[in-house]
Structure formats: structure tokens, C-alpha cells
Amino acid sequence: MMTEIKIYQNSTPNKISELYEEYILNRTFENITLIIPSEFSKYRFGLLADLLKFVITLNSKSQINILKIDSDKENIDSIYGQEYAYPIISLLWNISKFVDKSNIDIKDLLRIKQNEYFKKMNSLQSLKGRKYLLSNTDHLSKNNGLIKTLENEYGFNDDEVYITNTVKKILNENVLVYNQQNSIELKNIIEDIGVIIYELTKNTYEWGKSDANMKVIPCSIRGAYFRFHSNSFDKLIDEFDNTPIKEFFNHRYIKENCVNALNKVYYLEILVYDSGIGYIEKFNNKDGLSDIEIIKKCLIKNQTSSNSNLRSKKGLGLDRLLNIIDKKGFVRIMTDKYCIYRDLIKDNYVPTPSDQLEKLKLDDWNKSNFNNDNRNKCQGSYVSILYPFKKGND
């Protein structure tokens, strides 16, 4: 029996979550055809993370046999203006059939388009829109799958200065090009963002490619994504109703410092993702810790690094991220059965010793007090950061 799952052009994070509930929780399916649109009507914070989580987890549970792109073969170029196209097609490359809306096989055409897109990412050429994607594919050859900014023939490019400078170049030339009046603020944070990408992509290299027994995961993608958003404050409040994002945008700090004369909010979204087994299963020193305690461990210095070829050996974990976006940012982490967040305006950063995990503040996105026993674990890990900009002199 064939199962057809369609992702619509007007999809939102909430609609993707509904698909997740329907097709992943406590069920498996056979002969899946996944239909993806040629574009989304609009993007909001978290949409790409939710979409990748859904597709990666669906494929790990039920395997996607056919990927149908809801476009004619002649217009297939348009999908490469969308950030979801390259990673989803890469994920499924060795296992799925690829067709257009008329069920015409388009794999040969997509091979050309995927290679073109990879070359653009690899050489830091401009992509369409105020956004950028760096996406690794582990099951392709290194020449066709690994972005040299992040990795080389010896493994992860363990050069924080190089990666930081590359991220600064990407942000300055491709993403944060909207308002030069904010250049002072941008100058102060762009280096910090580079540091965040260095830390988080290092984690995906160490944790995202293999299972708990160090066996390579057959279909493995990992990457970093940046997107500049310019949204009406009122629409943001409406569209994120009943989520922690609404509370975040409603803070006095945001209203006084980030809502400009046009009643708009400018903000940067950063996503670092991998299709691995997640923090909890991969963490090799559980010592009787609960799931949430393990996630907290991963947010504390010197906890996330495994034995690897990295010169630095000990990572600074996600602790460094919390410090950088303290008092102004928001972070959401989806891994295993959990979707947790930290609102750094509401709960400011405080360094936490590894033996005082109870002092590290984390909140449950689903408001279930982390009681997720009835939820199937997702495949992969997804760290999303929301950084609002001060309004400047608009």
C-alpha cells in the first residue's frame, strides 16, 4: 500500500508539527511518496528545522521511496531558491526515486543541479535571498559532499579563526545586507556568530555521523543555515501564538529596542543540524543521569567533545552559545524526544558547574514538564538561534 505525504506551499512550523504527529508518532508506513513544494509562501523562525526533523525522522523510521517535487521538469530550477531542497535531496540521494509533478524521472537533472548548488556553497558564491546554507553530505564522495570551509581531507577544519572569518564573510556579503546603519552592532556580534558556528558544527562532526557504537549512519547530512528576517511585529505575535516565541517577542526589551518605526522586527535565524542519533543516545558517560540532565551536560563546558582527531580535544559545548546571546537571544534544541528552549531575556545566562545541573535553567517547548514518554524520538539534532537586532535609526 502506498502512502502519499504532501508538504504544502503554505506550510508553517505548526503544520509541519501536525504532520509529525500524524506520520511519525507510534506508526510506521510503507512505500512512502513525499511531495515537496517548489517554494514556501513565507518563512518564519524554525520552519526549516521542523521540516528537516520531519523528513529525516520519517526516512529513518519508514524510508521515503519517492520524492516528488511539485513542479514541472522545465521549472525545477526554482526549487533551488529554497533552502530545504539541497539537504533533503542529498539525504535521499542513494535510496529514493526522484520525480516531477507528472511523475517524470528527474534524477539526472537533479544530479546537475545538486552539483551546481554544492559548488556555490563550497566556493561561498551568493545564493538566492538573504540567507545562506552550508550543508555536508557524508554518504557522497568528499569532493561532492563536504564543504571545505568546515572539513578537509583530514577531517573537521579545527581552525576557529578561519571558520569565524568565513562566517563573517557570508553574513556581511549575503545575509545581513539590509541596513548599514546597524553596522556597529553587526560588527560586534558577527565574530561571536562565527564562534557559535565553529562550536556547533564541530559537534555535528563528532556526534552526527555515527551511532552509539561508532557505526556509520547510512544517510547522513549535517549543516549550518543563516537567514535574515524582516517581519511585522503584529504578525509575529499572531503567528507564534501559543508558543514560547510569542512570549519572547512580547518582552519589554524587544518592544523598546527592536521594533522599528515601521512596526517591524529584524532578526537573524541560525540553525545547525545533523541527522545523527541525538545527544542523549550518543552521550557515552550517562552515570545514571536523566535525559534532561544529559542535555544539560551538553550545555556545559568540556562535556560534548568525544575522543577524536580534533586538536582542541575538549569542546566548549553549548555553554559558549548561551553566553554570547545572553540578555537578547533565544535558543531552541530538538533532540531525541525533547524540544527544549532557553529565553535569554527572561532567564539570563549564569555559568553552571557540571555538578550543579539543577541550576541550569531549561524550559519545555511542549509545556509537558519534559514528560515525553509517549513521544517517539526524532532522528538528528537541531539547534536554532533567534537573534533580534536593535532598531537603529530607521
Coordinates of N, CA, C and O in Angstrom, one line a residue, residues 214-375:
M214 N 29.6 3.8 17.2 CA 30.5 4.3 16.2 C 30.3 3.7 14.8 O 31.2 3.8 14.0
K215 N 29.2 3.1 14.6 CA 28.9 2.6 13.3 C 28.3 3.8 12.4 O 27.5 4.5 12.9
V216 N 28.8 3.9 11.2 CA 28.5 5.0 10.3 C 27.0 4.9 10.0 O 26.4 3.9 9.7
I217 N 26.3 6.1 10.1 CA 24.9 6.2 9.7 C 24.8 6.2 8.2 O 25.5 7.0 7.6
P218 N 23.9 5.3 7.6 CA 23.9 5.2 6.1 C 23.7 6.5 5.4 O 24.3 6.8 4.4
C219 N 22.7 7.3 5.8 CA 22.3 8.5 5.1 C 22.5 9.6 6.1 O 21.7 9.8 7.1
S220 N 23.6 10.5 5.9 CA 23.9 11.4 7.0 C 24.2 12.8 6.4 O 25.0 13.0 5.5
I221 N 23.4 13.8 6.8 CA 23.6 15.2 6.4 C 23.8 16.0 7.7 O 23.3 15.7 8.7
R222 N 24.6 17.1 7.5 CA 24.9 18.0 8.6 C 25.1 19.4 8.0 O 25.7 19.5 6.9
G223 N 24.7 20.4 8.8 CA 24.9 21.7 8.1 C 24.6 22.9 9.1 O 24.2 22.7 10.2
A224 N 24.8 24.1 8.5 CA 24.6 25.3 9.2 C 23.8 26.2 8.2 O 24.1 26.3 7.0
Y225 N 22.8 27.0 8.7 CA 21.9 27.8 7.9 C 21.8 29.1 8.6 O 21.7 29.2 9.8
F226 N 21.8 30.2 7.8 CA 21.6 31.6 8.3 C 20.5 32.2 7.5 O 20.4 32.1 6.2
R227 N 19.6 32.9 8.1 CA 18.5 33.6 7.4 C 18.2 34.9 8.1 O 18.0 35.0 9.3
F228 N 18.1 36.0 7.3 CA 17.7 37.3 7.9 C 16.2 37.4 7.7 O 15.7 37.2 6.6
H229 N 15.5 37.8 8.7 CA 14.0 38.0 8.7 C 13.7 39.5 8.9 O 14.3 40.1 9.8
S230 N 12.7 39.9 8.2 CA 12.1 41.3 8.5 C 10.6 41.1 8.5 O 10.0 40.9 7.5
N231 N 10.0 41.1 9.7 CA 8.6 40.8 9.9 C 7.9 41.8 10.7 O 8.4 42.4 11.6
S232 N 6.6 41.9 10.4 CA 5.7 42.8 11.1 C 5.6 42.2 12.5 O 5.4 41.0 12.8
F233 N 5.7 43.1 13.5 CA 5.6 42.7 14.9 C 4.3 42.1 15.2 O 4.2 41.0 15.8
D234 N 3.2 42.7 14.7 CA 1.9 42.2 15.0 C 1.7 40.8 14.4 O 1.1 39.9 15.0
K235 N 2.2 40.6 13.2 CA 2.1 39.2 12.6 C 2.9 38.2 13.3 O 2.5 37.0 13.5
L236 N 4.1 38.6 13.8 CA 4.9 37.7 14.6 C 4.1 37.2 15.8 O 4.1 36.0 16.2
I237 N 3.5 38.2 16.5 CA 2.8 37.8 17.7 C 1.6 36.9 17.4 O 1.4 35.9 18.1
D238 N 1.0 37.1 16.3 CA -0.2 36.3 15.9 C 0.3 34.9 15.5 O -0.3 33.9 15.9
E239 N 1.3 34.9 14.6 CA 1.7 33.6 14.1 C 2.4 32.7 15.1 O 2.4 31.4 14.9
F240 N 3.0 33.2 16.1 CA 3.7 32.4 17.1 C 2.8 32.3 18.4 O 3.3 32.0 19.4
D241 N 1.5 32.5 18.2 CA 0.6 32.4 19.3 C 0.7 31.0 19.9 O 0.9 30.0 19.2
N242 N 0.6 30.9 21.2 CA 0.7 29.6 22.0 C 2.0 28.9 21.9 O 2.2 27.7 22.0
T243 N 3.1 29.7 21.6 CA 4.4 29.2 21.6 C 5.3 30.1 22.5 O 5.0 31.3 22.7
P244 N 6.5 29.6 22.9 CA 7.4 30.5 23.7 C 8.0 31.6 22.9 O 8.4 32.6 23.5
I245 N 7.9 31.6 21.5 CA 8.4 32.7 20.7 C 7.5 33.9 20.9 O 8.0 35.0 20.9
K246 N 6.2 33.7 21.1 CA 5.3 34.9 21.3 C 5.8 35.6 22.6 O 5.9 36.8 22.6
E247 N 6.0 34.9 23.7 CA 6.4 35.4 24.9 C 7.8 36.2 24.7 O 8.0 37.3 25.3
F248 N 8.7 35.6 23.9 CA 10.0 36.2 23.7 C 9.8 37.6 23.0 O 10.3 38.6 23.4
F249 N 9.0 37.6 21.9 CA 8.8 38.9 21.2 C 8.0 39.9 22.0 O 8.1 41.1 21.7
N250 N 7.3 39.5 23.0 CA 6.5 40.4 23.8 C 7.3 41.0 25.0 O 6.8 41.8 25.7
H251 N 8.5 40.6 25.1 CA 9.4 41.2 26.2 C 9.5 42.7 26.0 O 9.5 43.2 24.8
R252 N 9.5 43.5 27.1 CA 9.7 44.9 27.0 C 11.0 45.3 26.2 O 11.0 46.2 25.5
Y253 N 12.0 44.5 26.5 CA 13.3 44.8 25.8 C 13.1 44.8 24.2 O 13.6 45.7 23.5
I254 N 12.4 43.8 23.7 CA 12.1 43.7 22.3 C 11.3 44.9 21.8 O 11.6 45.6 20.8
K255 N 10.2 45.2 22.5 CA 9.3 46.3 22.1 C 10.0 47.7 22.2 O 9.8 48.5 21.3
E256 N 10.9 47.8 23.1 CA 11.6 49.1 23.3 C 12.8 49.3 22.4 O 13.1 50.4 21.9
N257 N 13.5 48.2 22.1 CA 14.8 48.3 21.4 C 14.8 47.7 20.0 O 15.7 48.0 19.2
C258 N 13.8 46.8 19.7 CA 13.9 46.1 18.4 C 12.7 46.3 17.4 O 12.8 45.9 16.3
V259 N 11.6 46.9 17.9 CA 10.5 47.2 17.0 C 10.7 48.6 16.4 O 10.7 49.6 17.1
N260 N 10.9 48.7 15.1 CA 11.3 49.9 14.4 C 10.1 50.8 14.1 O 8.9 50.4 14.4
A261 N 10.3 51.9 13.4 CA 9.2 52.9 13.1 C 8.2 52.3 12.2 O 7.1 52.8 12.1
L262 N 8.6 51.3 11.5 CA 7.6 50.6 10.5 C 6.9 49.5 11.2 O 6.2 48.7 10.6
N263 N 7.1 49.3 12.6 CA 6.5 48.3 13.4 C 7.0 46.9 12.9 O 6.3 45.9 13.0
K264 N 8.3 46.9 12.5 CA 8.9 45.6 12.1 C 10.0 45.2 13.0 O 10.6 46.1 13.7
V265 N 10.3 43.9 13.0 CA 11.4 43.4 13.8 C 12.4 42.7 12.8 O 11.9 41.9 12.0
Y266 N 13.6 43.1 12.9 CA 14.7 42.4 12.1 C 15.3 41.4 13.0 O 15.7 41.7 14.1
Y267 N 15.5 40.2 12.5 CA 16.2 39.2 13.4 C 16.9 38.2 12.5 O 16.5 37.9 11.3
L268 N 17.9 37.6 13.1 CA 18.7 36.6 12.4 C 18.3 35.2 13.0 O 18.2 35.1 14.2
E269 N 18.2 34.3 12.1 CA 18.0 32.9 12.5 C 19.2 32.1 12.1 O 19.7 32.2 11.0
I270 N 19.7 31.3 13.0 CA 20.8 30.4 12.8 C 20.3 29.0 13.1 O 19.7 28.8 14.2
L271 N 20.6 28.1 12.3 CA 20.3 26.6 12.5 C 21.5 25.8 12.3 O 22.1 25.9 11.2
V272 N 21.9 25.0 13.2 CA 22.9 23.9 13.0 C 22.2 22.6 13.2 O 21.6 22.4 14.3
Y273 N 22.3 21.7 12.2 CA 21.6 20.5 12.3 C 22.4 19.3 11.9 O 23.5 19.4 11.2
D274 N 22.0 18.1 12.3 CA 22.6 16.9 11.8 C 21.5 15.8 11.9 O 20.5 15.9 12.6
S275 N 21.8 14.7 11.1 CA 20.8 13.6 11.1 C 21.2 12.4 11.9 O 20.8 11.3 11.7
G276 N 22.0 12.7 12.9 CA 22.6 11.6 13.8 C 21.5 11.1 14.8 O 20.3 11.3 14.7
I277 N 22.0 10.4 15.8 CA 21.1 9.8 16.8 C 20.8 10.7 17.9 O 19.9 10.3 18.8
G278 N 21.3 11.8 18.0 CA 20.9 12.8 19.1 C 21.9 12.8 20.3 O 22.6 11.8 20.5
Y279 N 21.8 13.8 21.1 CA 22.7 14.0 22.2 C 22.6 12.8 23.2 O 23.6 12.3 23.7
I280 N 21.3 12.4 23.5 CA 21.1 11.5 24.7 C 21.7 10.1 24.4 O 22.5 9.6 25.2
E281 N 21.4 9.6 23.2 CA 21.9 8.2 22.9 C 23.4 8.2 22.7 O 24.1 7.3 23.0
K282 N 23.9 9.3 22.2 CA 25.4 9.4 21.9 C 26.2 9.7 23.1 O 27.4 9.3 23.1
F283 N 25.6 10.3 24.1 CA 26.4 10.7 25.3 C 26.9 9.4 26.0 O 26.1 8.6 26.4
N284 N 28.2 9.2 26.1 CA 28.8 7.9 26.5 C 29.1 7.9 28.0 O 29.8 6.9 28.4
N285 N 28.7 8.9 28.7 CA 29.1 8.8 30.2 C 27.8 9.2 31.0 O 27.8 10.2 31.6
K286 N 26.8 8.3 30.9 CA 25.5 8.7 31.5 C 25.5 8.7 33.0 O 24.8 9.5 33.6
D287 N 26.2 7.8 33.7 CA 26.3 7.8 35.1 C 25.0 8.0 35.8 O 24.8 8.7 36.8
G288 N 23.9 7.3 35.3 CA 22.6 7.4 35.9 C 21.9 8.7 35.7 O 20.9 8.9 36.4
L289 N 22.4 9.5 34.8 CA 21.7 10.8 34.6 C 20.4 10.6 33.9 O 20.2 9.7 33.0
S290 N 19.5 11.5 34.1 CA 18.2 11.5 33.3 C 18.5 12.1 32.0 O 19.5 12.7 31.7
D291 N 17.5 12.0 31.1 CA 17.7 12.6 29.7 C 18.0 14.1 29.8 O 18.8 14.6 29.1
I292 N 17.2 14.8 30.6 CA 17.3 16.2 30.6 C 18.7 16.6 31.3 O 19.3 17.6 30.8
E293 N 19.1 15.8 32.2 CA 20.5 16.1 32.8 C 21.6 15.9 31.7 O 22.5 16.6 31.7
I294 N 21.4 14.9 30.8 CA 22.4 14.7 29.8 C 22.4 15.9 28.8 O 23.4 16.4 28.5
I295 N 21.2 16.4 28.5 CA 21.1 17.6 27.6 C 21.8 18.8 28.3 O 22.6 19.6 27.7
K296 N 21.6 18.9 29.6 CA 22.2 20.0 30.4 C 23.7 19.8 30.4 O 24.5 20.8 30.3
K297 N 24.2 18.6 30.5 CA 25.6 18.3 30.4 C 26.2 18.8 29.1 O 27.3 19.4 29.1
C298 N 25.4 18.6 28.0 CA 25.9 19.1 26.7 C 25.9 20.6 26.6 O 26.5 21.2 25.7
L299 N 25.3 21.3 27.5 CA 25.3 22.8 27.5 C 26.3 23.3 28.5 O 26.3 24.5 28.7
I300 N 27.2 22.5 29.0 CA 28.2 22.9 29.9 C 29.6 22.6 29.3 O 29.8 21.7 28.6
K301 N 30.5 23.5 29.6 CA 31.9 23.4 29.1 C 32.5 22.0 29.2 O 32.3 21.4 30.2
N302 N 33.2 21.6 28.2 CA 34.0 20.4 28.2 C 33.3 19.1 28.3 O 33.8 18.1 28.7
Q303 N 32.0 19.1 27.9 CA 31.2 17.9 28.0 C 30.9 17.2 26.7 O 30.8 16.0 26.6
T304 N 30.9 18.0 25.6 CA 30.4 17.4 24.3 C 31.5 16.8 23.5 O 31.2 16.0 22.6
S305 N 32.7 17.1 23.8 CA 33.8 16.6 22.9 C 34.0 15.1 23.1 O 34.2 14.6 24.3
S306 N 34.1 14.3 22.1 CA 34.5 12.9 22.2 C 36.0 12.7 21.9 O 36.7 13.7 21.6
N307 N 36.4 11.5 22.0 CA 37.8 11.2 21.5 C 37.8 11.3 20.0 O 37.2 10.5 19.3
S308 N 38.6 12.2 19.5 CA 38.6 12.4 18.0 C 39.9 12.9 17.6 O 40.9 13.0 18.4
N309 N 40.0 13.2 16.3 CA 41.3 13.8 15.8 C 41.4 15.3 16.0 O 42.3 15.9 15.5
L310 N 40.5 15.9 16.7 CA 40.5 17.3 16.9 C 41.6 17.7 17.8 O 41.8 17.2 18.9
R311 N 42.3 18.8 17.4 CA 43.5 19.2 18.2 C 43.0 19.8 19.5 O 43.7 19.7 20.5
S312 N 41.8 20.4 19.5 CA 41.4 21.0 20.7 C 40.8 20.0 21.7 O 40.7 20.3 22.9
K313 N 40.5 18.8 21.3 CA 40.0 17.7 22.1 C 38.8 18.1 22.9 O 37.7 17.5 22.8
K314 N 38.9 19.0 23.8 CA 37.7 19.4 24.7 C 37.0 20.5 24.1 O 37.5 21.6 23.9
G315 N 35.7 20.3 23.8 CA 34.9 21.4 23.3 C 34.4 22.3 24.4 O 34.4 21.9 25.5
L316 N 34.0 23.5 24.0 CA 33.4 24.4 25.0 C 31.9 24.2 25.1 O 31.2 25.0 25.7
G317 N 31.4 23.2 24.4 CA 29.9 22.9 24.5 C 29.1 24.0 24.0 O 29.5 24.9 23.3
L318 N 27.8 23.9 24.4 CA 26.9 25.0 24.0 C 26.8 26.1 25.0 O 26.2 27.1 24.9
D319 N 27.6 25.9 26.1 CA 27.7 27.0 27.1 C 28.1 28.3 26.5 O 27.6 29.4 26.9
R320 N 29.0 28.2 25.6 CA 29.6 29.4 25.0 C 28.5 30.2 24.2 O 28.4 31.4 24.1
L321 N 27.6 29.4 23.6 CA 26.5 29.9 22.8 C 25.5 30.7 23.8 O 25.1 31.9 23.5
L322 N 25.2 30.2 24.9 CA 24.3 30.8 25.9 C 24.9 32.2 26.3 O 24.2 33.2 26.5
N323 N 26.2 32.2 26.5 CA 26.9 33.4 27.0 C 26.9 34.5 25.9 O 26.6 35.6 26.2
I324 N 27.0 34.1 24.6 CA 27.1 35.0 23.5 C 25.7 35.7 23.3 O 25.6 36.9 23.1
I325 N 24.6 35.0 23.4 CA 23.3 35.6 23.2 C 22.6 36.0 24.5 O 21.4 36.3 24.4
D326 N 23.3 36.0 25.6 CA 22.7 36.4 26.8 C 22.0 37.7 26.8 O 22.5 38.7 26.2
K327 N 20.8 37.8 27.4 CA 20.0 39.0 27.6 C 19.3 39.5 26.3 O 18.6 40.5 26.4
K328 N 19.5 38.8 25.2 CA 18.9 39.3 24.0 C 18.4 38.2 23.0 O 17.7 38.5 22.1
G329 N 18.8 37.0 23.2 CA 18.5 36.0 22.2 C 17.7 34.8 22.8 O 17.3 34.8 23.9
F330 N 17.5 33.9 21.9 CA 16.6 32.7 22.2 C 17.2 31.5 21.5 O 17.7 31.6 20.4
V331 N 17.2 30.4 22.2 CA 17.7 29.1 21.6 C 16.8 28.0 21.8 O 16.2 27.9 22.9
R332 N 16.6 27.2 20.8 CA 15.7 26.0 20.8 C 16.5 24.8 20.4 O 17.2 24.9 19.4
I333 N 16.4 23.7 21.1 CA 17.2 22.5 20.8 C 16.2 21.3 20.7 O 15.4 21.1 21.6
M334 N 16.2 20.7 19.5 CA 15.3 19.5 19.4 C 16.2 18.3 19.2 O 17.1 18.3 18.3
T335 N 16.1 17.3 20.1 CA 16.9 16.1 20.0 C 16.1 15.0 20.8 O 15.5 15.3 21.8
D336 N 16.2 13.8 20.3 CA 15.6 12.6 20.9 C 14.1 12.9 21.1 O 13.4 13.2 20.1
K337 N 13.5 12.8 22.2 CA 12.1 13.0 22.4 C 11.8 14.5 22.8 O 10.6 14.8 23.1
Y338 N 12.8 15.3 22.9 CA 12.7 16.6 23.5 C 12.8 17.8 22.6 O 13.5 17.8 21.6
C339 N 12.0 18.8 23.0 CA 12.2 20.1 22.3 C 12.3 21.1 23.5 O 11.3 21.4 24.2
I340 N 13.5 21.6 23.7 CA 13.7 22.4 24.9 C 14.2 23.8 24.4 O 14.7 24.0 23.3
Y341 N 14.0 24.8 25.3 CA 14.4 26.1 24.9 C 14.9 26.9 26.0 O 14.7 26.6 27.2
R342 N 15.6 28.0 25.7 CA 16.1 29.0 26.7 C 15.8 30.4 26.2 O 16.3 30.7 25.1
D343 N 15.0 31.1 26.9 CA 14.8 32.5 26.6 C 15.8 33.3 27.4 O 15.6 33.5 28.6
L344 N 16.8 33.9 26.7 CA 17.9 34.5 27.4 C 17.6 35.9 27.9 O 18.3 36.6 28.6
I345 N 16.4 36.5 27.5 CA 15.9 37.7 28.0 C 15.2 37.4 29.4 O 15.5 38.1 30.4
K346 N 14.4 36.4 29.4 CA 13.7 36.0 30.6 C 14.6 35.4 31.7 O 14.6 35.8 32.9
D347 N 15.5 34.5 31.2 CA 16.4 33.8 32.1 C 17.9 34.1 31.6 O 18.3 33.4 30.7
N348 N 18.5 35.0 32.3 CA 19.9 35.4 31.8 C 20.9 34.2 32.1 O 20.6 33.4 33.0
Y349 N 21.9 34.3 31.3 CA 23.0 33.3 31.4 C 23.7 33.3 32.8 O 24.1 34.4 33.2
V350 N 23.9 32.2 33.4 CA 24.7 32.1 34.6 C 25.6 30.8 34.4 O 25.1 29.7 34.1
P351 N 26.9 30.9 34.4 CA 27.8 29.8 34.3 C 27.4 28.7 35.3 O 27.1 29.0 36.5
T352 N 27.3 27.5 34.9 CA 26.8 26.4 35.8 C 27.9 25.3 35.9 O 28.3 24.7 34.9
P353 N 28.4 25.0 37.1 CA 29.3 23.8 37.2 C 28.6 22.5 36.9 O 27.4 22.4 37.0
S354 N 29.4 21.6 36.4 CA 28.8 20.3 35.9 C 28.2 19.5 37.0 O 27.4 18.6 36.8
D355 N 28.6 19.8 38.3 CA 28.0 19.0 39.4 C 26.8 19.8 40.0 O 26.3 19.4 41.1
Q356 N 26.3 20.8 39.3 CA 25.1 21.5 39.8 C 24.1 21.7 38.7 O 23.7 22.8 38.4
L357 N 23.8 20.6 38.0 CA 22.9 20.6 36.9 C 21.6 21.2 37.1 O 20.9 21.8 36.3
E358 N 21.1 21.1 38.4 CA 19.8 21.6 38.7 C 19.7 23.1 38.6 O 18.6 23.7 38.5
K359 N 20.8 23.8 38.6 CA 20.8 25.3 38.5 C 20.8 25.7 37.0 O 20.6 26.9 36.8
L360 N 20.9 24.8 36.1 CA 20.9 25.2 34.7 C 19.4 25.3 34.2 O 18.7 24.3 34.2
K361 N 18.9 26.4 33.8 CA 17.5 26.6 33.5 C 17.3 26.2 32.1 O 17.9 26.7 31.1
L362 N 16.3 25.3 31.9 CA 15.8 24.9 30.5 C 14.3 24.8 30.6 O 13.8 24.4 31.7
D363 N 13.6 25.1 29.6 CA 12.2 25.0 29.5 C 11.7 24.0 28.5 O 12.4 23.8 27.5
D364 N 10.5 23.5 28.7 CA 9.9 22.5 27.8 C 9.0 23.2 26.8 O 8.0 23.8 27.1
W365 N 9.4 23.2 25.5 CA 8.6 23.8 24.4 C 7.2 23.4 24.4 O 6.2 24.1 24.2
N366 N 6.9 22.1 24.7 CA 5.6 21.5 24.7 C 4.8 21.6 26.0 O 3.7 21.1 26.1
K367 N 5.4 22.3 27.0 CA 4.8 22.6 28.3 C 4.3 21.3 29.0 O 3.2 21.3 29.6
S368 N 5.1 20.2 28.8 CA 4.7 19.0 29.5 C 5.6 18.6 30.6 O 5.6 17.4 31.1
N369 N 6.4 19.6 31.1 CA 7.4 19.3 32.1 C 8.3 18.2 31.8 O 8.7 17.4 32.6
F370 N 8.7 18.1 30.5 CA 9.6 17.1 30.0 C 9.1 15.7 30.1 O 9.9 14.7 30.1
N371 N 7.8 15.5 30.3 CA 7.2 14.2 30.4 C 6.8 13.7 28.9 O 5.7 13.9 28.5
N372 N 7.8 13.2 28.2 CA 7.6 12.8 26.8 C 7.7 11.3 26.6 O 8.1 10.9 25.5
D373 N 7.3 10.6 27.6 CA 7.3 9.1 27.4 C 6.5 8.6 26.3 O 6.8 7.5 25.7
N374 N 5.4 9.3 25.9 CA 4.6 8.9 24.8 C 5.0 9.4 23.4 O 4.3 9.2 22.5
R375 N 6.2 10.0 23.4 CA 6.7 10.5 22.1 C 7.8 9.7 21.6 O 8.7 9.3 22.3

